[in-house]
Amino acid sequence: MSEIHNVVIIGSGPAAHTAAVYAARAELSPVLYEGFMAGGIAAGGQLTTTTEVENYPGFPEGISGPELMDKMRAQSTRFGTKIITETIAKVDFSERPFKLWPEHKLDKDPILAKSVIISTGATAKTLDIPGKDNYWQRGISACAVCDGALPIFRDVPLAVIGGGDSAAEEATYLTKYGSTVYVVHRRDELRASAIMAKRLVENPKVEMVWNSVIESAGGDDKQIRNITVKNVNDGSSKTLDVGGLFFAIGHKPNTDPFVGQIDLDEEGYIKTVPGTARTNIEGVYAAGDVQDKKYRQAITAAGSGCMAALEAERWLSEQD
Ligand code: FAD
């Protein structure tokens, strides 16, 4: 029979690596499946898609996202975490030990685990417009709270794409930094809750661009300088000069392998017992953005990874 691991951690962002450090130091010999372009993102998670991280404690000068993730990975391995560069594609949580299958090994014997920590994160949705790849992290972002305070976004016009609660929240947040914040929305009213929509449209720095969709982003060799938007009613296009563009059209939690195995909410996020990392399956924990649609920050993901490892350790010690 295959070895039964104490803890298998799925994912590779701040939640997964924090859980790994705690589990490894607790001598649980954790095995971490970091994924191979899982959810369309390299091992290391969302921070590998950004440049400067200025709000993670301990780095007063800031640190690049990929470098921060390299350091977290090195800290996991330092204490003996075994890291495997494969994506978990299927699980069976119906009985213990839990069973997990990596992609490309679905016909092989499963990996067996006494406990599992799911920290597969989420992927910020963007639109594939011309110029996006060119100016990604050179003025284009998908996280206003993360990037809004960066110097390139100060005192310049900014644009936000979206019309829901998160778009309203992100656009309102960006009024602290930008000179004007255009909110480009395809309809003539916001989907955001009434109170947030009112706060947004009444903000003197906000200019609503109703009934419009973004067509392209343009700029120079340094950064984005403008966007072109099209009015969906009359088909006319116009160019807005902006120094920043933020997509606020939602996130997709990376939970496909867990559908039918664990309780998910209506948007596909894993449900945890409030204030804990526990799921509805005893011995299976969830940490980071895969269960958090409110804070979505590296530090909160790391904190919940710590909680998951401590809970798994305690639970395992009660099992023997
Ligand atoms: P994630 O970072 O989402 O990583 C999870 C990873 O696990 C996936 O990306 C994938 O590689 C892997 N994975 C997924 N599915 C599987 C599977 N089935 N099997 C194996 N592996 C899998 N936060 C800040 O605090 N400061 C910032 O400055 C900041 N900047 C940001 C900039 C951008 C553009 C974005 C998009 C986000 C930013 N964030 C920032 C938010 C931050 O990146 C996230 O909150 C944080 O990374 C969430 O961590 P996580 O551990 O939940 O997982």
mmCIF file of C-alpha atoms and ligand atoms in Angstrom:
data_model
loop_
_atom_site.group_PDB
_atom_site.id
_atom_site.type_symbol
_atom_site.label_atom_id
_atom_site.label_comp_id
_atom_site.label_asym_id
_atom_site.label_seq_id
_atom_site.Cartn_x
_atom_site.Cartn_y
_atom_site.Cartn_z
ATOM 1 C CA MET A 1 0.000 0.000 0.000
ATOM 2 C CA SER A 2 1.220 3.549 -0.745
ATOM 3 C CA GLU A 3 2.573 5.764 2.006
ATOM 4 C CA ILE A 4 -0.083 7.737 3.883
ATOM 5 C CA HIS A 5 1.058 11.333 4.293
ATOM 6 C CA ASN A 6 0.154 13.298 7.415
ATOM 7 C CA VAL A 7 -0.641 16.467 5.474
ATOM 8 C CA VAL A 8 -0.905 17.147 1.782
ATOM 9 C CA ILE A 9 -1.020 20.850 0.897
ATOM 10 C CA ILE A 10 -2.466 21.831 -2.480
ATOM 11 C CA GLY A 11 -1.378 25.206 -3.873
ATOM 12 C CA SER A 12 1.674 27.434 -3.901
ATOM 13 C CA GLY A 13 0.752 30.960 -2.806
ATOM 14 C CA PRO A 14 1.353 32.585 0.593
ATOM 15 C CA ALA A 15 -1.327 30.387 2.237
ATOM 16 C CA ALA A 16 0.212 27.113 1.022
ATOM 17 C CA HIS A 17 3.781 28.021 1.945
ATOM 18 C CA THR A 18 2.853 29.365 5.375
ATOM 19 C CA ALA A 19 0.927 26.154 6.067
ATOM 20 C CA ALA A 20 3.973 24.191 4.872
ATOM 21 C CA VAL A 21 6.397 26.052 7.159
ATOM 22 C CA TYR A 22 4.177 25.429 10.189
ATOM 23 C CA ALA A 23 3.463 21.789 9.307
ATOM 24 C CA ALA A 24 7.128 21.056 8.558
ATOM 25 C CA ARG A 25 8.335 22.653 11.779
ATOM 26 C CA ALA A 26 5.711 20.540 13.609
ATOM 27 C CA GLU A 27 7.463 17.490 12.076
ATOM 28 C CA LEU A 28 4.473 16.418 10.026
ATOM 29 C CA SER A 29 6.612 15.946 6.852
ATOM 30 C CA PRO A 30 4.169 17.843 4.625
ATOM 31 C CA VAL A 31 3.966 17.227 0.894
ATOM 32 C CA LEU A 32 3.032 20.277 -1.167
ATOM 33 C CA TYR A 33 1.631 20.058 -4.703
ATOM 34 C CA GLU A 34 2.496 23.457 -6.137
ATOM 35 C CA GLY A 35 0.725 23.028 -9.482
ATOM 36 C CA PHE A 36 1.960 23.399 -13.016
ATOM 37 C CA MET A 37 0.282 26.503 -14.504
ATOM 38 C CA ALA A 38 -2.776 25.605 -12.421
ATOM 39 C CA GLY A 39 -5.591 28.111 -12.891
ATOM 40 C CA GLY A 40 -3.409 29.660 -15.618
ATOM 41 C CA ILE A 41 -0.879 30.904 -13.052
ATOM 42 C CA ALA A 42 2.699 29.765 -12.448
ATOM 43 C CA ALA A 43 3.651 28.007 -9.230
ATOM 44 C CA GLY A 44 3.920 30.753 -6.644
ATOM 45 C CA GLY A 45 0.409 32.022 -7.294
ATOM 46 C CA GLN A 46 -0.986 35.467 -7.965
ATOM 47 C CA LEU A 47 2.018 37.381 -6.663
ATOM 48 C CA THR A 48 4.072 35.976 -9.542
ATOM 49 C CA THR A 49 1.918 38.187 -11.795
ATOM 50 C CA THR A 50 2.826 41.442 -10.064
ATOM 51 C CA THR A 51 5.885 43.636 -9.723
ATOM 52 C CA GLU A 52 6.260 45.556 -6.453
ATOM 53 C CA VAL A 53 4.668 44.344 -3.213
ATOM 54 C CA GLU A 54 4.798 47.216 -0.727
ATOM 55 C CA ASN A 55 2.368 46.023 1.948
ATOM 56 C CA TYR A 56 3.836 42.696 3.075
ATOM 57 C CA PRO A 57 5.404 43.261 6.507
ATOM 58 C CA GLY A 58 9.142 42.765 6.843
ATOM 59 C CA PHE A 59 10.131 44.371 3.550
ATOM 60 C CA PRO A 60 10.279 48.122 4.230
ATOM 61 C CA GLU A 61 11.713 48.858 0.786
ATOM 62 C CA GLY A 62 9.125 46.609 -0.925
ATOM 63 C CA ILE A 63 9.897 43.363 -2.703
ATOM 64 C CA SER A 64 8.971 42.019 -6.121
ATOM 65 C CA GLY A 65 6.109 39.506 -6.082
ATOM 66 C CA PRO A 66 8.111 36.662 -7.694
ATOM 67 C CA GLU A 67 11.020 37.231 -5.298
ATOM 68 C CA LEU A 68 8.717 37.145 -2.273
ATOM 69 C CA MET A 69 7.285 33.838 -3.485
ATOM 70 C CA ASP A 70 10.785 32.409 -4.106
ATOM 71 C CA LYS A 71 11.641 33.256 -0.509
ATOM 72 C CA MET A 72 8.470 31.622 0.819
ATOM 73 C CA ARG A 73 9.203 28.499 -1.228
ATOM 74 C CA ALA A 74 12.772 28.391 0.091
ATOM 75 C CA GLN A 75 11.468 28.692 3.662
ATOM 76 C CA SER A 76 9.111 25.734 3.089
ATOM 77 C CA THR A 77 11.898 23.506 1.778
ATOM 78 C CA ARG A 78 14.320 24.636 4.492
ATOM 79 C CA PHE A 79 12.197 22.829 7.077
ATOM 80 C CA GLY A 80 11.743 19.728 4.947
ATOM 81 C CA THR A 81 8.564 20.256 2.925
ATOM 82 C CA LYS A 82 8.544 18.007 -0.120
ATOM 83 C CA ILE A 83 7.418 20.092 -3.089
ATOM 84 C CA ILE A 84 6.009 18.433 -6.194
ATOM 85 C CA THR A 85 5.412 20.449 -9.364
ATOM 86 C CA GLU A 86 2.111 18.861 -10.355
ATOM 87 C CA THR A 87 -1.506 20.009 -10.353
ATOM 88 C CA ILE A 88 -4.032 18.052 -8.323
ATOM 89 C CA ALA A 89 -6.897 17.322 -10.703
ATOM 90 C CA LYS A 90 -9.146 14.992 -8.704
ATOM 91 C CA VAL A 91 -9.821 14.159 -5.065
ATOM 92 C CA ASP A 92 -11.945 11.712 -3.124
ATOM 93 C CA PHE A 93 -12.811 12.998 0.344
ATOM 94 C CA SER A 94 -15.577 10.441 0.959
ATOM 95 C CA GLU A 95 -13.429 8.335 3.296
ATOM 96 C CA ARG A 96 -10.088 8.445 5.084
ATOM 97 C CA PRO A 97 -7.299 8.326 4.145
ATOM 98 C CA PHE A 98 -8.206 10.972 1.577
ATOM 99 C CA LYS A 99 -7.262 10.272 -2.023
ATOM 100 C CA LEU A 100 -5.727 12.727 -4.478
ATOM 101 C CA TRP A 101 -4.747 12.347 -8.126
ATOM 102 C CA PRO A 102 -2.379 14.659 -10.009
ATOM 103 C CA GLU A 103 -3.160 15.685 -13.585
ATOM 104 C CA HIS A 104 -1.678 13.149 -16.042
ATOM 105 C CA LYS A 105 -1.795 10.424 -13.348
ATOM 106 C CA LEU A 106 -5.535 9.925 -13.137
ATOM 107 C CA ASP A 107 -5.196 6.252 -14.018
ATOM 108 C CA LYS A 108 -2.496 5.643 -11.400
ATOM 109 C CA ASP A 109 -2.770 4.827 -7.686
ATOM 110 C CA PRO A 110 -3.871 7.890 -5.710
ATOM 111 C CA ILE A 111 -1.788 9.855 -3.213
ATOM 112 C CA LEU A 112 -3.067 9.116 0.283
ATOM 113 C CA ALA A 113 -3.374 11.710 3.046
ATOM 114 C CA LYS A 114 -4.606 11.785 6.628
ATOM 115 C CA SER A 115 -5.317 15.515 6.282
ATOM 116 C CA VAL A 116 -5.442 17.976 3.396
ATOM 117 C CA ILE A 117 -4.973 21.752 3.260
ATOM 118 C CA ILE A 118 -6.500 23.348 0.169
ATOM 119 C CA SER A 119 -4.871 26.662 -0.747
ATOM 120 C CA THR A 120 -5.360 26.791 -4.487
ATOM 121 C CA GLY A 121 -6.217 30.494 -4.532
ATOM 122 C CA ALA A 122 -8.258 32.342 -7.085
ATOM 123 C CA THR A 123 -7.640 33.930 -10.444
ATOM 124 C CA ALA A 124 -8.564 37.559 -11.069
ATOM 125 C CA LYS A 125 -10.613 37.808 -14.249
ATOM 126 C CA THR A 126 -9.359 40.138 -16.971
ATOM 127 C CA LEU A 127 -10.380 40.856 -20.565
ATOM 128 C CA ASP A 128 -8.201 39.923 -23.495
ATOM 129 C CA ILE A 129 -7.996 43.322 -25.145
ATOM 130 C CA PRO A 130 -5.163 44.491 -27.408
ATOM 131 C CA GLY A 131 -2.434 46.066 -25.257
ATOM 132 C CA LYS A 132 -3.266 44.086 -22.096
ATOM 133 C CA ASP A 133 -0.249 41.822 -22.182
ATOM 134 C CA ASN A 134 2.027 44.687 -23.198
ATOM 135 C CA TYR A 135 1.009 46.947 -20.312
ATOM 136 C CA TRP A 136 0.219 44.338 -17.639
ATOM 137 C CA GLN A 137 1.932 45.628 -14.480
ATOM 138 C CA ARG A 138 2.983 48.690 -16.451
ATOM 139 C CA GLY A 139 -0.210 50.470 -15.550
ATOM 140 C CA ILE A 140 -2.674 47.573 -15.900
ATOM 141 C CA SER A 141 -3.630 45.631 -12.780
ATOM 142 C CA ALA A 142 -6.427 43.560 -11.335
ATOM 143 C CA CYS A 143 -6.041 44.648 -7.718
ATOM 144 C CA ALA A 144 -6.613 48.269 -6.699
ATOM 145 C CA VAL A 145 -6.004 47.681 -2.996
ATOM 146 C CA CYS A 146 -2.671 46.018 -3.834
ATOM 147 C CA ASP A 147 -1.357 48.391 -6.474
ATOM 148 C CA GLY A 148 -3.332 51.651 -6.198
ATOM 149 C CA ALA A 149 -0.815 53.369 -3.931
ATOM 150 C CA LEU A 150 2.129 52.800 -6.291
ATOM 151 C CA PRO A 151 3.739 56.058 -7.515
ATOM 152 C CA ILE A 152 2.721 55.556 -11.177
ATOM 153 C CA PHE A 153 -0.969 55.843 -10.219
ATOM 154 C CA ARG A 154 -0.660 59.119 -8.263
ATOM 155 C CA ASP A 155 -2.398 62.232 -9.611
ATOM 156 C CA VAL A 156 -3.149 60.759 -13.028
ATOM 157 C CA PRO A 157 -6.505 59.734 -14.512
ATOM 158 C CA LEU A 158 -7.319 56.056 -13.869
ATOM 159 C CA ALA A 159 -9.934 53.718 -15.316
ATOM 160 C CA VAL A 160 -11.813 50.867 -13.660
ATOM 161 C CA ILE A 161 -13.672 48.241 -15.692
ATOM 162 C CA GLY A 162 -16.722 46.738 -14.003
ATOM 163 C CA GLY A 163 -20.002 47.585 -12.367
ATOM 164 C CA GLY A 164 -20.432 45.293 -9.364
ATOM 165 C CA ASP A 165 -19.654 45.769 -5.682
ATOM 166 C CA SER A 166 -15.942 45.134 -6.090
ATOM 167 C CA ALA A 167 -15.694 47.605 -8.984
ATOM 168 C CA ALA A 168 -17.481 50.246 -6.878
ATOM 169 C CA GLU A 169 -15.221 49.534 -3.924
ATOM 170 C CA GLU A 170 -12.020 49.536 -5.989
ATOM 171 C CA ALA A 171 -12.950 52.708 -7.880
ATOM 172 C CA THR A 172 -13.825 54.532 -4.658
ATOM 173 C CA TYR A 173 -10.514 53.383 -3.181
ATOM 174 C CA LEU A 174 -8.604 54.672 -6.222
ATOM 175 C CA THR A 175 -10.037 58.199 -5.810
ATOM 176 C CA LYS A 176 -7.457 58.587 -3.021
ATOM 177 C CA TYR A 177 -4.695 58.447 -5.603
ATOM 178 C CA GLY A 178 -5.915 59.238 -9.118
ATOM 179 C CA SER A 179 -6.881 62.705 -10.357
ATOM 180 C CA THR A 180 -10.042 61.309 -11.999
ATOM 181 C CA VAL A 181 -11.387 57.764 -11.906
ATOM 182 C CA TYR A 182 -13.367 56.681 -14.973
ATOM 183 C CA VAL A 183 -15.669 53.751 -14.315
ATOM 184 C CA VAL A 184 -16.384 51.973 -17.582
ATOM 185 C CA HIS A 185 -19.559 49.894 -17.402
ATOM 186 C CA ARG A 186 -21.464 48.165 -20.179
ATOM 187 C CA ARG A 187 -24.905 49.051 -18.817
ATOM 188 C CA ASP A 188 -26.599 52.284 -17.780
ATOM 189 C CA GLU A 189 -26.765 51.336 -14.111
ATOM 190 C CA LEU A 190 -24.425 49.633 -11.682
ATOM 191 C CA ARG A 191 -24.920 46.111 -10.348
ATOM 192 C CA ALA A 192 -23.340 47.242 -7.071
ATOM 193 C CA SER A 193 -25.526 47.550 -3.998
ATOM 194 C CA ALA A 194 -27.489 50.809 -3.836
ATOM 195 C CA ILE A 195 -25.408 52.340 -1.073
ATOM 196 C CA MET A 196 -22.071 51.595 -2.754
ATOM 197 C CA ALA A 197 -23.342 52.736 -6.149
ATOM 198 C CA LYS A 198 -24.548 56.026 -4.638
ATOM 199 C CA ARG A 199 -21.243 56.620 -2.864
ATOM 200 C CA LEU A 200 -19.416 55.987 -6.127
ATOM 201 C CA VAL A 201 -21.424 58.142 -8.510
ATOM 202 C CA GLU A 202 -21.569 61.017 -6.024
ATOM 203 C CA ASN A 203 -17.788 61.066 -5.596
ATOM 204 C CA PRO A 204 -16.562 64.244 -7.355
ATOM 205 C CA LYS A 205 -13.485 62.456 -8.658
ATOM 206 C CA VAL A 206 -15.518 59.721 -10.380
ATOM 207 C CA GLU A 207 -16.680 59.990 -13.960
ATOM 208 C CA MET A 208 -19.051 57.249 -15.106
ATOM 209 C CA VAL A 209 -18.624 55.984 -18.669
ATOM 210 C CA TRP A 210 -21.994 54.273 -19.123
ATOM 211 C CA ASN A 211 -23.020 51.765 -21.823
ATOM 212 C CA SER A 212 -19.395 51.259 -22.770
ATOM 213 C CA VAL A 213 -16.892 48.461 -23.160
ATOM 214 C CA ILE A 214 -13.142 48.679 -23.357
ATOM 215 C CA GLU A 215 -11.644 47.961 -26.756
ATOM 216 C CA SER A 216 -7.886 48.429 -26.297
ATOM 217 C CA ALA A 217 -5.112 49.910 -24.196
ATOM 218 C CA GLY A 218 -2.354 52.040 -25.683
ATOM 219 C CA GLY A 219 0.809 53.674 -24.444
ATOM 220 C CA ASP A 220 4.491 54.143 -24.977
ATOM 221 C CA ASP A 221 7.501 51.971 -24.172
ATOM 222 C CA LYS A 222 7.147 52.820 -20.463
ATOM 223 C CA GLN A 223 3.510 52.401 -19.515
ATOM 224 C CA ILE A 224 -0.153 52.627 -20.467
ATOM 225 C CA ARG A 225 -1.231 56.127 -21.541
ATOM 226 C CA ASN A 226 -4.788 55.669 -22.812
ATOM 227 C CA ILE A 227 -7.689 53.331 -23.391
ATOM 228 C CA THR A 228 -10.259 53.210 -26.171
ATOM 229 C CA VAL A 229 -13.851 52.546 -25.189
ATOM 230 C CA LYS A 230 -16.847 51.815 -27.387
ATOM 231 C CA ASN A 231 -20.410 52.893 -26.679
ATOM 232 C CA VAL A 232 -22.545 49.757 -27.075
ATOM 233 C CA ASN A 233 -25.666 51.779 -27.963
ATOM 234 C CA ASP A 234 -24.418 53.899 -30.862
ATOM 235 C CA GLY A 235 -21.163 52.073 -31.712
ATOM 236 C CA SER A 236 -19.044 55.215 -31.344
ATOM 237 C CA SER A 237 -15.520 54.967 -29.898
ATOM 238 C CA LYS A 238 -13.514 57.426 -27.847
ATOM 239 C CA THR A 239 -10.060 57.529 -26.310
ATOM 240 C CA LEU A 240 -9.524 58.379 -22.649
ATOM 241 C CA ASP A 241 -6.076 59.443 -21.454
ATOM 242 C CA VAL A 242 -5.261 57.331 -18.395
ATOM 243 C CA GLY A 243 -2.150 56.342 -16.469
ATOM 244 C CA GLY A 244 -3.729 53.207 -15.041
ATOM 245 C CA LEU A 245 -6.349 50.590 -15.827
ATOM 246 C CA PHE A 246 -7.860 48.261 -13.238
ATOM 247 C CA PHE A 247 -9.988 45.231 -14.077
ATOM 248 C CA ALA A 248 -12.631 44.731 -11.392
ATOM 249 C CA ILE A 249 -14.770 42.079 -13.033
ATOM 250 C CA GLY A 250 -14.462 39.392 -10.395
ATOM 251 C CA HIS A 251 -12.381 36.368 -9.490
ATOM 252 C CA LYS A 252 -12.633 32.664 -10.188
ATOM 253 C CA PRO A 253 -11.714 30.465 -7.233
ATOM 254 C CA ASN A 254 -9.573 27.478 -8.252
ATOM 255 C CA THR A 255 -11.953 24.820 -6.971
ATOM 256 C CA ASP A 256 -12.767 22.680 -10.026
ATOM 257 C CA PRO A 257 -11.180 19.502 -8.567
ATOM 258 C CA PHE A 258 -13.268 19.835 -5.390
ATOM 259 C CA VAL A 259 -16.742 20.179 -6.890
ATOM 260 C CA GLY A 260 -19.001 17.544 -5.327
ATOM 261 C CA GLN A 261 -16.376 16.678 -2.685
ATOM 262 C CA ILE A 262 -16.647 19.614 -0.327
ATOM 263 C CA ASP A 263 -19.139 22.414 0.405
ATOM 264 C CA LEU A 264 -18.687 25.376 -1.939
ATOM 265 C CA ASP A 265 -20.703 28.599 -1.932
ATOM 266 C CA GLU A 266 -22.739 29.823 -4.905
ATOM 267 C CA GLU A 267 -19.636 31.452 -6.444
ATOM 268 C CA GLY A 268 -17.488 28.329 -6.031
ATOM 269 C CA TYR A 269 -15.471 29.406 -2.974
ATOM 270 C CA ILE A 270 -14.812 26.779 -0.305
ATOM 271 C CA LYS A 271 -16.985 27.322 2.750
ATOM 272 C CA THR A 272 -15.074 27.420 6.029
ATOM 273 C CA VAL A 273 -16.431 27.618 9.561
ATOM 274 C CA PRO A 274 -16.089 31.354 10.408
ATOM 275 C CA GLY A 275 -12.939 32.112 12.385
ATOM 276 C CA THR A 276 -11.373 28.751 11.486
ATOM 277 C CA ALA A 277 -9.867 26.965 8.481
ATOM 278 C CA ARG A 278 -12.221 23.992 8.899
ATOM 279 C CA THR A 279 -14.393 22.810 6.021
ATOM 280 C CA ASN A 280 -17.423 20.518 6.222
ATOM 281 C CA ILE A 281 -15.059 17.513 5.884
ATOM 282 C CA GLU A 282 -13.215 16.654 9.083
ATOM 283 C CA GLY A 283 -9.476 16.679 8.349
ATOM 284 C CA VAL A 284 -9.754 18.908 5.278
ATOM 285 C CA TYR A 285 -8.877 22.582 5.733
ATOM 286 C CA ALA A 286 -8.949 25.578 3.385
ATOM 287 C CA ALA A 287 -6.806 28.715 3.498
ATOM 288 C CA GLY A 288 -6.195 31.822 1.420
ATOM 289 C CA ASP A 289 -8.160 33.292 -1.452
ATOM 290 C CA VAL A 290 -9.862 29.975 -2.253
ATOM 291 C CA GLN A 291 -12.088 30.646 0.777
ATOM 292 C CA ASP A 292 -11.792 34.429 1.086
ATOM 293 C CA LYS A 293 -13.594 36.840 -1.191
ATOM 294 C CA LYS A 294 -13.344 39.763 1.175
ATOM 295 C CA TYR A 295 -9.713 40.579 1.975
ATOM 296 C CA ARG A 296 -7.744 38.823 -0.831
ATOM 297 C CA GLN A 297 -4.293 39.884 0.407
ATOM 298 C CA ALA A 298 -1.020 38.000 0.739
ATOM 299 C CA ILE A 299 -0.858 38.624 4.476
ATOM 300 C CA THR A 300 -4.406 37.393 5.134
ATOM 301 C CA ALA A 301 -3.719 34.330 2.967
ATOM 302 C CA ALA A 302 -0.539 33.641 4.955
ATOM 303 C CA GLY A 303 -2.415 34.079 8.242
ATOM 304 C CA SER A 304 -5.102 31.604 7.273
ATOM 305 C CA GLY A 305 -2.423 29.139 6.076
ATOM 306 C CA CYS A 306 -0.955 29.270 9.571
ATOM 307 C CA MET A 307 -4.409 28.615 11.060
ATOM 308 C CA ALA A 308 -4.962 25.627 8.759
ATOM 309 C CA ALA A 309 -1.645 24.012 9.696
ATOM 310 C CA LEU A 310 -2.193 24.529 13.422
ATOM 311 C CA GLU A 311 -5.689 23.065 13.174
ATOM 312 C CA ALA A 312 -4.472 20.088 11.135
ATOM 313 C CA GLU A 313 -1.673 19.435 13.623
ATOM 314 C CA ARG A 314 -4.073 19.505 16.567
ATOM 315 C CA TRP A 315 -6.609 17.300 14.814
ATOM 316 C CA LEU A 316 -3.978 14.740 13.768
ATOM 317 C CA SER A 317 -2.668 14.502 17.329
ATOM 318 C CA GLU A 318 -6.190 13.612 18.485
ATOM 319 C CA GLN A 319 -6.573 10.825 15.911
ATOM 320 C CA ASP A 320 -3.864 8.373 17.040
HETATM 321 P P1 FAD B 1 -2.667 32.241 -4.791
HETATM 322 O O1 FAD B 1 -1.633 33.300 -4.766
HETATM 323 O O2 FAD B 1 -3.938 32.508 -5.498
HETATM 324 O O3 FAD B 1 -1.957 30.947 -5.387
HETATM 325 C C1 FAD B 1 -2.534 29.710 -5.447
HETATM 326 C C2 FAD B 1 -1.769 28.928 -6.477
HETATM 327 O O4 FAD B 1 -1.904 27.531 -6.256
HETATM 328 C C3 FAD B 1 -2.291 29.080 -7.909
HETATM 329 O O5 FAD B 1 -2.019 30.279 -8.483
HETATM 330 C C4 FAD B 1 -1.639 27.896 -8.581
HETATM 331 O O6 FAD B 1 -0.294 28.188 -8.929
HETATM 332 C C5 FAD B 1 -1.714 26.847 -7.456
HETATM 333 N N1 FAD B 1 -2.835 25.917 -7.710
HETATM 334 C C6 FAD B 1 -4.121 26.211 -8.070
HETATM 335 N N2 FAD B 1 -4.846 25.098 -8.242
HETATM 336 C C7 FAD B 1 -4.004 24.063 -7.986
HETATM 337 C C8 FAD B 1 -4.168 22.645 -8.016
HETATM 338 N N3 FAD B 1 -5.344 22.063 -8.343
HETATM 339 N N4 FAD B 1 -3.089 21.873 -7.716
HETATM 340 C C9 FAD B 1 -1.908 22.446 -7.384
HETATM 341 N N5 FAD B 1 -1.693 23.787 -7.350
HETATM 342 C C10 FAD B 1 -2.736 24.586 -7.640
HETATM 343 N N6 FAD B 1 -1.621 41.050 -2.224
HETATM 344 C C11 FAD B 1 -0.880 41.782 -1.364
HETATM 345 O O7 FAD B 1 -0.929 41.547 -0.152
HETATM 346 N N7 FAD B 1 -0.044 42.781 -1.816
HETATM 347 C C12 FAD B 1 0.079 43.085 -3.140
HETATM 348 O O8 FAD B 1 0.812 44.006 -3.524
HETATM 349 C C13 FAD B 1 -0.690 42.319 -4.079
HETATM 350 N N8 FAD B 1 -0.617 42.566 -5.403
HETATM 351 C C14 FAD B 1 -1.398 41.844 -6.270
HETATM 352 C C15 FAD B 1 -1.337 42.146 -7.617
HETATM 353 C C16 FAD B 1 -2.115 41.429 -8.513
HETATM 354 C C17 FAD B 1 -2.050 41.772 -9.985
HETATM 355 C C18 FAD B 1 -2.977 40.388 -8.057
HETATM 356 C C19 FAD B 1 -3.807 39.571 -9.021
HETATM 357 C C20 FAD B 1 -3.036 40.082 -6.700
HETATM 358 C C21 FAD B 1 -2.262 40.828 -5.802
HETATM 359 N N9 FAD B 1 -2.331 40.584 -4.432
HETATM 360 C C22 FAD B 1 -1.550 41.303 -3.564
HETATM 361 C C23 FAD B 1 -3.248 39.577 -3.879
HETATM 362 C C24 FAD B 1 -2.456 38.319 -3.518
HETATM 363 O O9 FAD B 1 -1.686 37.938 -4.626
HETATM 364 C C25 FAD B 1 -3.378 37.186 -3.096
HETATM 365 O O10 FAD B 1 -4.257 37.617 -2.083
HETATM 366 C C26 FAD B 1 -2.579 36.001 -2.576
HETATM 367 O O11 FAD B 1 -1.609 35.609 -3.521
HETATM 368 C C27 FAD B 1 -3.499 34.819 -2.283
HETATM 369 O O12 FAD B 1 -2.694 33.778 -1.870
HETATM 370 P P2 FAD B 1 -3.175 32.264 -1.872
HETATM 371 O O13 FAD B 1 -2.159 31.556 -1.049
HETATM 372 O O14 FAD B 1 -4.584 32.157 -1.493
HETATM 373 O O15 FAD B 1 -3.038 31.716 -3.344
#
